[in-house]
Amino acid sequence: MGSIFKNKKIIRLEEVDSTNSILAAKYSSRSLPEGSVVVASSQIKGRGQGQSKWQSEPGKNLTCSFIIYPEFVDASKQFYISKTVSLAVADLVGLYTDKVSIKWPNDIYVNDKKIAGLLIENSIEKNIIKTSILGIGLNVNQKEFPSSLPNPTSLLKLTKTKFDLEEILESLSNILEYRYSLLRNQEWDVIDDNYLNLLYRYKKLALYEIKGNRVAGSIEGVEPTGELIFKNDKSEILRFGHKEIEYVLG
Ligand code: BTN
């Protein structure tokens, strides 16, 4: 095993508001070694991207947040943290099923369904990322989902197998440590290649919604800051932040 996370602590909690919030409130002072993780059986106020909530049936899924101190990543390159974590979760899911992809900016998909979401919260001082909280919600053993969720899936639904959440967490921690070692070694090209290989709809003509209009076009890449590079049907290159462009799902 790697050595970056060698002193990591695992903090297991029953019920919390949000594992990201716990880390931010209690441990942002760097009292925890890198790679430490807060994992909860149940979140009352699980948070998703933007204003959304993360809903997860208690005891069935992985809801956890890791803490890292990636001071070597300039704020202008902060999306590499997201790429690193997305790749780690995609690697993990790929151990059990194929057709795994990363839907920009932070979703992990299997075919056209969402199996995991990430909430990455960085604290930046003078252009340096001091602390990054890596919140991961992975659907593992949940069978039924609320009808309000557009397209959820889980490892159980895909494989018809029940998983041990402790084992899943341990694998994730090991894979994340490996992926983080690539980031620490500043292997930007390797990370980019791996990410683009898994990027959902990369270079495929598809429909999107931009400011209420349907537009055909293709994803051409992602900027280091995280903006999506998009080519519309007039071959113009446009850049979008999160929520400025929506995927039209089939
Ligand atoms: C999304 O898809 O919108 C992101 C979901 C992120 C959910 C995880 S669950 C663990 C961590 N704690 C939270 O409150 N959110 C993240």
PDB file of C-alpha atoms and ligand atoms in Angstrom:
ATOM      1  CA  MET A   1       0.000   0.000   0.000  1.00  0.00           C
ATOM      2  CA  GLY A   2       0.999   3.612  -0.456  1.00  0.00           C
ATOM      3  CA  SER A   3       2.370   5.794   2.286  1.00  0.00           C
ATOM      4  CA  ILE A   4       0.705   9.172   1.766  1.00  0.00           C
ATOM      5  CA  PHE A   5      -2.311   8.257   3.857  1.00  0.00           C
ATOM      6  CA  LYS A   6      -0.329   6.140   6.344  1.00  0.00           C
ATOM      7  CA  ASN A   7      -1.476   8.056   9.434  1.00  0.00           C
ATOM      8  CA  LYS A   8      -5.063   8.488   8.305  1.00  0.00           C
ATOM      9  CA  LYS A   9      -7.860   8.228  10.823  1.00  0.00           C
ATOM     10  CA  ILE A  10     -11.273   6.767  10.140  1.00  0.00           C
ATOM     11  CA  ILE A  11     -14.033   8.540  12.036  1.00  0.00           C
ATOM     12  CA  ARG A  12     -17.214   6.464  11.977  1.00  0.00           C
ATOM     13  CA  LEU A  13     -20.412   8.193  12.966  1.00  0.00           C
ATOM     14  CA  GLU A  14     -24.014   7.044  13.086  1.00  0.00           C
ATOM     15  CA  GLU A  15     -26.049  10.096  12.190  1.00  0.00           C
ATOM     16  CA  VAL A  16     -24.713  13.481  11.108  1.00  0.00           C
ATOM     17  CA  ASP A  17     -25.967  16.536   9.242  1.00  0.00           C
ATOM     18  CA  SER A  18     -23.374  16.157   6.519  1.00  0.00           C
ATOM     19  CA  THR A  19     -19.935  14.538   6.585  1.00  0.00           C
ATOM     20  CA  ASN A  20     -18.526  17.510   4.623  1.00  0.00           C
ATOM     21  CA  SER A  21     -19.908  19.926   7.207  1.00  0.00           C
ATOM     22  CA  ILE A  22     -18.445  17.924  10.108  1.00  0.00           C
ATOM     23  CA  LEU A  23     -14.977  18.052   8.582  1.00  0.00           C
ATOM     24  CA  ALA A  24     -15.276  21.759   7.824  1.00  0.00           C
ATOM     25  CA  ALA A  25     -16.569  22.617  11.301  1.00  0.00           C
ATOM     26  CA  LYS A  26     -14.372  20.405  13.454  1.00  0.00           C
ATOM     27  CA  TYR A  27     -11.252  19.509  11.560  1.00  0.00           C
ATOM     28  CA  SER A  28     -10.420  22.289   9.110  1.00  0.00           C
ATOM     29  CA  SER A  29      -7.518  23.284  11.380  1.00  0.00           C
ATOM     30  CA  ARG A  30      -5.453  20.444   9.918  1.00  0.00           C
ATOM     31  CA  SER A  31      -5.645  18.422  13.078  1.00  0.00           C
ATOM     32  CA  LEU A  32      -6.292  15.309  11.007  1.00  0.00           C
ATOM     33  CA  PRO A  33      -3.641  13.526   8.934  1.00  0.00           C
ATOM     34  CA  GLU A  34      -4.129  13.544   5.167  1.00  0.00           C
ATOM     35  CA  GLY A  35      -6.473  10.891   3.895  1.00  0.00           C
ATOM     36  CA  SER A  36      -8.538  10.834   7.074  1.00  0.00           C
ATOM     37  CA  VAL A  37     -12.178  10.207   6.471  1.00  0.00           C
ATOM     38  CA  VAL A  38     -15.475  10.846   8.210  1.00  0.00           C
ATOM     39  CA  VAL A  39     -18.033   8.208   7.311  1.00  0.00           C
ATOM     40  CA  ALA A  40     -21.650   8.228   8.438  1.00  0.00           C
ATOM     41  CA  SER A  41     -24.431   5.661   8.305  1.00  0.00           C
ATOM     42  CA  SER A  42     -26.950   8.412   7.856  1.00  0.00           C
ATOM     43  CA  GLN A  43     -26.944  12.081   6.877  1.00  0.00           C
ATOM     44  CA  ILE A  44     -29.884  14.304   7.801  1.00  0.00           C
ATOM     45  CA  LYS A  45     -28.737  17.207   5.664  1.00  0.00           C
ATOM     46  CA  GLY A  46     -26.645  15.526   2.998  1.00  0.00           C
ATOM     47  CA  ARG A  47     -25.556  18.215   0.570  1.00  0.00           C
ATOM     48  CA  GLY A  48     -25.253  17.996  -3.195  1.00  0.00           C
ATOM     49  CA  GLN A  49     -23.914  20.374  -5.816  1.00  0.00           C
ATOM     50  CA  GLY A  50     -25.312  23.890  -5.693  1.00  0.00           C
ATOM     51  CA  GLN A  51     -28.493  23.992  -3.646  1.00  0.00           C
ATOM     52  CA  SER A  52     -29.358  20.330  -4.127  1.00  0.00           C
ATOM     53  CA  LYS A  53     -29.670  17.725  -1.388  1.00  0.00           C
ATOM     54  CA  TRP A  54     -28.068  14.310  -1.330  1.00  0.00           C
ATOM     55  CA  GLN A  55     -30.587  11.654  -0.432  1.00  0.00           C
ATOM     56  CA  SER A  56     -29.319   8.288   0.678  1.00  0.00           C
ATOM     57  CA  GLU A  57     -31.128   5.508   2.531  1.00  0.00           C
ATOM     58  CA  PRO A  58     -29.536   5.128   6.009  1.00  0.00           C
ATOM     59  CA  GLY A  59     -27.102   2.233   6.350  1.00  0.00           C
ATOM     60  CA  LYS A  60     -27.230   1.261   2.684  1.00  0.00           C
ATOM     61  CA  ASN A  61     -24.690   3.453   0.941  1.00  0.00           C
ATOM     62  CA  LEU A  62     -21.304   5.075   1.297  1.00  0.00           C
ATOM     63  CA  THR A  63     -21.535   8.678   2.462  1.00  0.00           C
ATOM     64  CA  CYS A  64     -18.116   9.933   3.459  1.00  0.00           C
ATOM     65  CA  SER A  65     -15.687  12.825   3.237  1.00  0.00           C
ATOM     66  CA  PHE A  66     -11.899  12.644   3.010  1.00  0.00           C
ATOM     67  CA  ILE A  67      -9.574  15.496   3.889  1.00  0.00           C
ATOM     68  CA  ILE A  68      -6.400  16.360   1.992  1.00  0.00           C
ATOM     69  CA  TYR A  69      -3.985  19.305   1.959  1.00  0.00           C
ATOM     70  CA  PRO A  70      -3.040  19.775  -1.703  1.00  0.00           C
ATOM     71  CA  GLU A  71      -0.936  22.928  -1.266  1.00  0.00           C
ATOM     72  CA  PHE A  72       1.022  22.085  -4.394  1.00  0.00           C
ATOM     73  CA  VAL A  73      -2.080  22.690  -6.559  1.00  0.00           C
ATOM     74  CA  ASP A  74      -2.535  26.299  -7.599  1.00  0.00           C
ATOM     75  CA  ALA A  75      -6.103  27.583  -7.341  1.00  0.00           C
ATOM     76  CA  SER A  76      -6.162  28.036 -11.124  1.00  0.00           C
ATOM     77  CA  LYS A  77      -5.782  24.259 -11.427  1.00  0.00           C
ATOM     78  CA  GLN A  78      -8.266  23.286  -8.773  1.00  0.00           C
ATOM     79  CA  PHE A  79     -10.347  21.123 -11.079  1.00  0.00           C
ATOM     80  CA  TYR A  80      -7.483  18.581 -11.010  1.00  0.00           C
ATOM     81  CA  ILE A  81      -8.660  17.698  -7.517  1.00  0.00           C
ATOM     82  CA  SER A  82     -12.099  16.970  -8.884  1.00  0.00           C
ATOM     83  CA  LYS A  83     -10.589  14.937 -11.727  1.00  0.00           C
ATOM     84  CA  THR A  84      -8.521  12.949  -9.224  1.00  0.00           C
ATOM     85  CA  VAL A  85     -11.485  12.096  -7.015  1.00  0.00           C
ATOM     86  CA  SER A  86     -13.793  11.378  -9.966  1.00  0.00           C
ATOM     87  CA  LEU A  87     -11.195   8.991 -11.366  1.00  0.00           C
ATOM     88  CA  ALA A  88     -10.802   7.267  -7.989  1.00  0.00           C
ATOM     89  CA  VAL A  89     -14.542   6.687  -7.670  1.00  0.00           C
ATOM     90  CA  ALA A  90     -14.790   5.614 -11.318  1.00  0.00           C
ATOM     91  CA  ASP A  91     -11.885   3.164 -10.764  1.00  0.00           C
ATOM     92  CA  LEU A  92     -13.710   1.735  -7.764  1.00  0.00           C
ATOM     93  CA  VAL A  93     -17.035   1.348  -9.571  1.00  0.00           C
ATOM     94  CA  GLY A  94     -15.138  -0.124 -12.533  1.00  0.00           C
ATOM     95  CA  LEU A  95     -14.020  -3.022 -10.316  1.00  0.00           C
ATOM     96  CA  TYR A  96     -17.629  -4.257 -10.316  1.00  0.00           C
ATOM     97  CA  THR A  97     -19.199  -3.147 -13.570  1.00  0.00           C
ATOM     98  CA  ASP A  98     -18.275  -1.801 -16.985  1.00  0.00           C
ATOM     99  CA  LYS A  99     -19.656   1.251 -18.853  1.00  0.00           C
ATOM    100  CA  VAL A 100     -18.468   3.610 -16.137  1.00  0.00           C
ATOM    101  CA  SER A 101     -18.034   7.245 -17.040  1.00  0.00           C
ATOM    102  CA  ILE A 102     -17.520  10.651 -15.458  1.00  0.00           C
ATOM    103  CA  LYS A 103     -20.216  13.168 -16.220  1.00  0.00           C
ATOM    104  CA  TRP A 104     -18.782  16.664 -15.944  1.00  0.00           C
ATOM    105  CA  PRO A 105     -18.405  18.181 -13.501  1.00  0.00           C
ATOM    106  CA  ASN A 106     -18.756  15.694 -10.655  1.00  0.00           C
ATOM    107  CA  ASP A 107     -21.020  12.736 -11.324  1.00  0.00           C
ATOM    108  CA  ILE A 108     -20.103   9.128 -11.801  1.00  0.00           C
ATOM    109  CA  TYR A 109     -22.312   7.328 -14.260  1.00  0.00           C
ATOM    110  CA  VAL A 110     -22.887   3.763 -15.369  1.00  0.00           C
ATOM    111  CA  ASN A 111     -24.458   3.834 -18.809  1.00  0.00           C
ATOM    112  CA  ASP A 112     -26.936   6.704 -18.484  1.00  0.00           C
ATOM    113  CA  LYS A 113     -27.512   6.398 -14.749  1.00  0.00           C
ATOM    114  CA  LYS A 114     -25.923   8.154 -11.820  1.00  0.00           C
ATOM    115  CA  ILE A 115     -24.242   5.958  -9.226  1.00  0.00           C
ATOM    116  CA  ALA A 116     -22.206   8.552  -7.323  1.00  0.00           C
ATOM    117  CA  GLY A 117     -21.894  12.268  -6.746  1.00  0.00           C
ATOM    118  CA  LEU A 118     -19.030  14.348  -5.392  1.00  0.00           C
ATOM    119  CA  LEU A 119     -19.019  17.530  -3.382  1.00  0.00           C
ATOM    120  CA  ILE A 120     -15.517  18.974  -3.265  1.00  0.00           C
ATOM    121  CA  GLU A 121     -14.991  22.001  -1.065  1.00  0.00           C
ATOM    122  CA  ASN A 122     -11.641  23.772  -1.198  1.00  0.00           C
ATOM    123  CA  SER A 123     -10.359  26.416   1.128  1.00  0.00           C
ATOM    124  CA  ILE A 124      -7.997  28.680  -0.717  1.00  0.00           C
ATOM    125  CA  GLU A 125      -5.534  31.189   0.712  1.00  0.00           C
ATOM    126  CA  LYS A 126      -3.376  33.333  -1.553  1.00  0.00           C
ATOM    127  CA  ASN A 127      -4.089  31.120  -4.559  1.00  0.00           C
ATOM    128  CA  ILE A 128      -3.052  27.997  -2.687  1.00  0.00           C
ATOM    129  CA  ILE A 129      -5.401  25.174  -1.835  1.00  0.00           C
ATOM    130  CA  LYS A 130      -4.858  24.699   1.872  1.00  0.00           C
ATOM    131  CA  THR A 131      -7.546  22.140   2.553  1.00  0.00           C
ATOM    132  CA  SER A 132      -9.806  20.158   0.321  1.00  0.00           C
ATOM    133  CA  ILE A 133     -12.797  18.245   1.619  1.00  0.00           C
ATOM    134  CA  LEU A 134     -13.748  15.430  -0.701  1.00  0.00           C
ATOM    135  CA  GLY A 135     -17.370  14.445  -0.145  1.00  0.00           C
ATOM    136  CA  ILE A 136     -18.416  11.226  -1.836  1.00  0.00           C
ATOM    137  CA  GLY A 137     -21.876   9.726  -2.017  1.00  0.00           C
ATOM    138  CA  LEU A 138     -21.827   6.299  -3.657  1.00  0.00           C
ATOM    139  CA  ASN A 139     -24.999   4.252  -4.016  1.00  0.00           C
ATOM    140  CA  VAL A 140     -24.113   0.748  -2.925  1.00  0.00           C
ATOM    141  CA  ASN A 141     -26.890  -1.428  -1.478  1.00  0.00           C
ATOM    142  CA  GLN A 142     -29.961   0.736  -2.106  1.00  0.00           C
ATOM    143  CA  LYS A 143     -32.684  -0.925  -4.196  1.00  0.00           C
ATOM    144  CA  GLU A 144     -35.458   1.673  -4.382  1.00  0.00           C
ATOM    145  CA  PHE A 145     -34.978   5.375  -4.972  1.00  0.00           C
ATOM    146  CA  PRO A 146     -37.365   8.323  -4.610  1.00  0.00           C
ATOM    147  CA  SER A 147     -39.111   9.055  -7.910  1.00  0.00           C
ATOM    148  CA  SER A 148     -37.882  12.658  -7.677  1.00  0.00           C
ATOM    149  CA  LEU A 149     -34.355  11.501  -8.559  1.00  0.00           C
ATOM    150  CA  PRO A 150     -34.032  11.443 -12.346  1.00  0.00           C
ATOM    151  CA  ASN A 151     -31.815   8.440 -13.017  1.00  0.00           C
ATOM    152  CA  PRO A 152     -30.248   6.788  -9.964  1.00  0.00           C
ATOM    153  CA  THR A 153     -28.610   3.398  -9.791  1.00  0.00           C
ATOM    154  CA  SER A 154     -26.515   1.445  -7.267  1.00  0.00           C
ATOM    155  CA  LEU A 155     -23.938  -1.323  -7.227  1.00  0.00           C
ATOM    156  CA  LEU A 156     -26.634  -3.694  -5.969  1.00  0.00           C
ATOM    157  CA  LYS A 157     -29.005  -2.821  -8.801  1.00  0.00           C
ATOM    158  CA  LEU A 158     -26.283  -3.266 -11.390  1.00  0.00           C
ATOM    159  CA  THR A 159     -24.697  -6.457 -10.108  1.00  0.00           C
ATOM    160  CA  LYS A 160     -27.485  -8.086  -8.037  1.00  0.00           C
ATOM    161  CA  THR A 161     -24.897  -8.448  -5.280  1.00  0.00           C
ATOM    162  CA  LYS A 162     -24.823  -6.974  -1.782  1.00  0.00           C
ATOM    163  CA  PHE A 163     -21.600  -5.249  -0.763  1.00  0.00           C
ATOM    164  CA  ASP A 164     -19.791  -4.778   2.531  1.00  0.00           C
ATOM    165  CA  LEU A 165     -19.563  -1.021   3.073  1.00  0.00           C
ATOM    166  CA  GLU A 166     -16.355  -1.328   5.123  1.00  0.00           C
ATOM    167  CA  GLU A 167     -14.633  -3.142   2.265  1.00  0.00           C
ATOM    168  CA  ILE A 168     -15.868  -0.584  -0.236  1.00  0.00           C
ATOM    169  CA  LEU A 169     -14.506   2.228   1.939  1.00  0.00           C
ATOM    170  CA  GLU A 170     -11.129   0.526   2.284  1.00  0.00           C
ATOM    171  CA  SER A 171     -10.824  -0.013  -1.476  1.00  0.00           C
ATOM    172  CA  LEU A 172     -11.842   3.567  -2.117  1.00  0.00           C
ATOM    173  CA  SER A 173      -9.240   4.856   0.324  1.00  0.00           C
ATOM    174  CA  ASN A 174      -6.494   2.808  -1.359  1.00  0.00           C
ATOM    175  CA  ILE A 175      -7.503   3.857  -4.854  1.00  0.00           C
ATOM    176  CA  LEU A 176      -7.810   7.494  -3.828  1.00  0.00           C
ATOM    177  CA  GLU A 177      -4.345   7.343  -2.314  1.00  0.00           C
ATOM    178  CA  TYR A 178      -2.953   6.069  -5.624  1.00  0.00           C
ATOM    179  CA  ARG A 179      -4.838   8.723  -7.622  1.00  0.00           C
ATOM    180  CA  TYR A 180      -3.666  11.388  -5.194  1.00  0.00           C
ATOM    181  CA  SER A 181      -0.058  10.251  -5.669  1.00  0.00           C
ATOM    182  CA  LEU A 182      -0.428  11.076  -9.396  1.00  0.00           C
ATOM    183  CA  LEU A 183      -1.667  14.536  -8.449  1.00  0.00           C
ATOM    184  CA  ARG A 184       1.190  15.028  -5.968  1.00  0.00           C
ATOM    185  CA  ASN A 185       3.649  14.036  -8.685  1.00  0.00           C
ATOM    186  CA  GLN A 186       1.983  16.620 -10.927  1.00  0.00           C
ATOM    187  CA  GLU A 187       1.235  14.049 -13.604  1.00  0.00           C
ATOM    188  CA  TRP A 188      -1.139  16.466 -15.317  1.00  0.00           C
ATOM    189  CA  ASP A 189      -1.027  14.676 -18.689  1.00  0.00           C
ATOM    190  CA  VAL A 190      -1.768  11.256 -17.212  1.00  0.00           C
ATOM    191  CA  ILE A 191      -4.676  12.692 -15.225  1.00  0.00           C
ATOM    192  CA  ASP A 192      -6.011  14.508 -18.309  1.00  0.00           C
ATOM    193  CA  ASP A 193      -5.751  11.406 -20.507  1.00  0.00           C
ATOM    194  CA  ASN A 194      -7.438   9.185 -17.947  1.00  0.00           C
ATOM    195  CA  TYR A 195     -10.170  11.751 -17.372  1.00  0.00           C
ATOM    196  CA  LEU A 196     -10.933  12.354 -21.049  1.00  0.00           C
ATOM    197  CA  ASN A 197     -11.018   8.597 -21.641  1.00  0.00           C
ATOM    198  CA  LEU A 198     -13.849   8.325 -19.151  1.00  0.00           C
ATOM    199  CA  LEU A 199     -15.607  11.611 -19.864  1.00  0.00           C
ATOM    200  CA  TYR A 200     -19.312  11.083 -20.558  1.00  0.00           C
ATOM    201  CA  ARG A 201     -20.231  12.156 -24.108  1.00  0.00           C
ATOM    202  CA  TYR A 202     -16.701  13.346 -24.885  1.00  0.00           C
ATOM    203  CA  LYS A 203     -16.558  14.452 -28.539  1.00  0.00           C
ATOM    204  CA  LYS A 204     -20.016  12.963 -29.196  1.00  0.00           C
ATOM    205  CA  LEU A 205     -22.682  15.076 -30.820  1.00  0.00           C
ATOM    206  CA  ALA A 206     -25.598  15.377 -28.376  1.00  0.00           C
ATOM    207  CA  LEU A 207     -28.265  17.753 -27.120  1.00  0.00           C
ATOM    208  CA  TYR A 208     -27.761  20.302 -24.360  1.00  0.00           C
ATOM    209  CA  GLU A 209     -29.801  23.091 -22.862  1.00  0.00           C
ATOM    210  CA  ILE A 210     -28.174  26.505 -22.677  1.00  0.00           C
ATOM    211  CA  LYS A 211     -30.152  29.469 -21.291  1.00  0.00           C
ATOM    212  CA  GLY A 212     -33.428  27.671 -22.017  1.00  0.00           C
ATOM    213  CA  ASN A 213     -32.504  26.765 -25.622  1.00  0.00           C
ATOM    214  CA  ARG A 214     -31.748  23.312 -26.940  1.00  0.00           C
ATOM    215  CA  VAL A 215     -28.374  23.227 -28.649  1.00  0.00           C
ATOM    216  CA  ALA A 216     -26.633  20.362 -30.419  1.00  0.00           C
ATOM    217  CA  GLY A 217     -22.923  20.168 -29.889  1.00  0.00           C
ATOM    218  CA  SER A 218     -20.062  18.223 -28.374  1.00  0.00           C
ATOM    219  CA  ILE A 219     -17.880  18.376 -25.291  1.00  0.00           C
ATOM    220  CA  GLU A 220     -14.293  19.061 -26.336  1.00  0.00           C
ATOM    221  CA  GLY A 221     -12.582  19.121 -22.959  1.00  0.00           C
ATOM    222  CA  VAL A 222     -12.426  20.748 -19.558  1.00  0.00           C
ATOM    223  CA  GLU A 223     -10.269  23.724 -18.516  1.00  0.00           C
ATOM    224  CA  PRO A 224      -7.959  23.375 -15.462  1.00  0.00           C
ATOM    225  CA  THR A 225     -10.330  25.735 -13.645  1.00  0.00           C
ATOM    226  CA  GLY A 226     -13.216  23.352 -14.381  1.00  0.00           C
ATOM    227  CA  GLU A 227     -15.011  25.163 -17.198  1.00  0.00           C
ATOM    228  CA  LEU A 228     -16.470  22.892 -19.848  1.00  0.00           C
ATOM    229  CA  ILE A 229     -15.195  23.420 -23.404  1.00  0.00           C
ATOM    230  CA  PHE A 230     -18.107  22.969 -25.789  1.00  0.00           C
ATOM    231  CA  LYS A 231     -18.370  23.092 -29.585  1.00  0.00           C
ATOM    232  CA  ASN A 232     -21.788  24.079 -30.880  1.00  0.00           C
ATOM    233  CA  ASP A 233     -23.311  23.104 -34.225  1.00  0.00           C
ATOM    234  CA  LYS A 234     -21.798  26.215 -35.814  1.00  0.00           C
ATOM    235  CA  SER A 235     -18.373  24.951 -34.726  1.00  0.00           C
ATOM    236  CA  GLU A 236     -17.998  27.809 -32.251  1.00  0.00           C
ATOM    237  CA  ILE A 237     -16.038  26.984 -29.110  1.00  0.00           C
ATOM    238  CA  LEU A 238     -17.795  28.097 -25.928  1.00  0.00           C
ATOM    239  CA  ARG A 239     -16.950  27.712 -22.264  1.00  0.00           C
ATOM    240  CA  PHE A 240     -19.427  27.041 -19.475  1.00  0.00           C
ATOM    241  CA  GLY A 241     -19.385  26.924 -15.716  1.00  0.00           C
ATOM    242  CA  HIS A 242     -21.427  24.475 -13.684  1.00  0.00           C
ATOM    243  CA  LYS A 243     -25.205  24.907 -14.170  1.00  0.00           C
ATOM    244  CA  GLU A 244     -24.717  27.139 -17.230  1.00  0.00           C
ATOM    245  CA  ILE A 245     -25.236  24.119 -19.459  1.00  0.00           C
ATOM    246  CA  GLU A 246     -27.532  21.155 -18.839  1.00  0.00           C
ATOM    247  CA  TYR A 247     -27.333  17.750 -20.469  1.00  0.00           C
ATOM    248  CA  VAL A 248     -30.510  16.689 -22.231  1.00  0.00           C
ATOM    249  CA  LEU A 249     -30.751  13.072 -21.144  1.00  0.00           C
ATOM    250  CA  GLY A 250     -32.372  10.573 -23.481  1.00  0.00           C
TER     251      GLY A 250
HETATM  252  C1  BTN B   1     -24.089  15.723  -6.045  1.00  0.00           C
HETATM  253  O1  BTN B   1     -24.208  14.789  -6.822  1.00  0.00           O
HETATM  254  O2  BTN B   1     -24.815  16.726  -6.131  1.00  0.00           O
HETATM  255  C2  BTN B   1     -23.023  15.663  -4.988  1.00  0.00           C
HETATM  256  C3  BTN B   1     -23.400  14.739  -3.880  1.00  0.00           C
HETATM  257  C4  BTN B   1     -22.364  14.607  -2.801  1.00  0.00           C
HETATM  258  C5  BTN B   1     -22.861  13.770  -1.645  1.00  0.00           C
HETATM  259  C6  BTN B   1     -21.823  13.479  -0.623  1.00  0.00           C
HETATM  260  S1  BTN B   1     -22.386  12.313   0.575  1.00  0.00           S
HETATM  261  C7  BTN B   1     -21.008  12.630   1.585  1.00  0.00           C
HETATM  262  C8  BTN B   1     -20.735  14.120   1.521  1.00  0.00           C
HETATM  263  N1  BTN B   1     -21.498  14.836   2.508  1.00  0.00           N
HETATM  264  C9  BTN B   1     -22.417  15.625   1.954  1.00  0.00           C
HETATM  265  O3  BTN B   1     -23.233  16.346   2.596  1.00  0.00           O
HETATM  266  N2  BTN B   1     -22.369  15.548   0.621  1.00  0.00           N
HETATM  267  C10 BTN B   1     -21.307  14.653   0.191  1.00  0.00           C
END
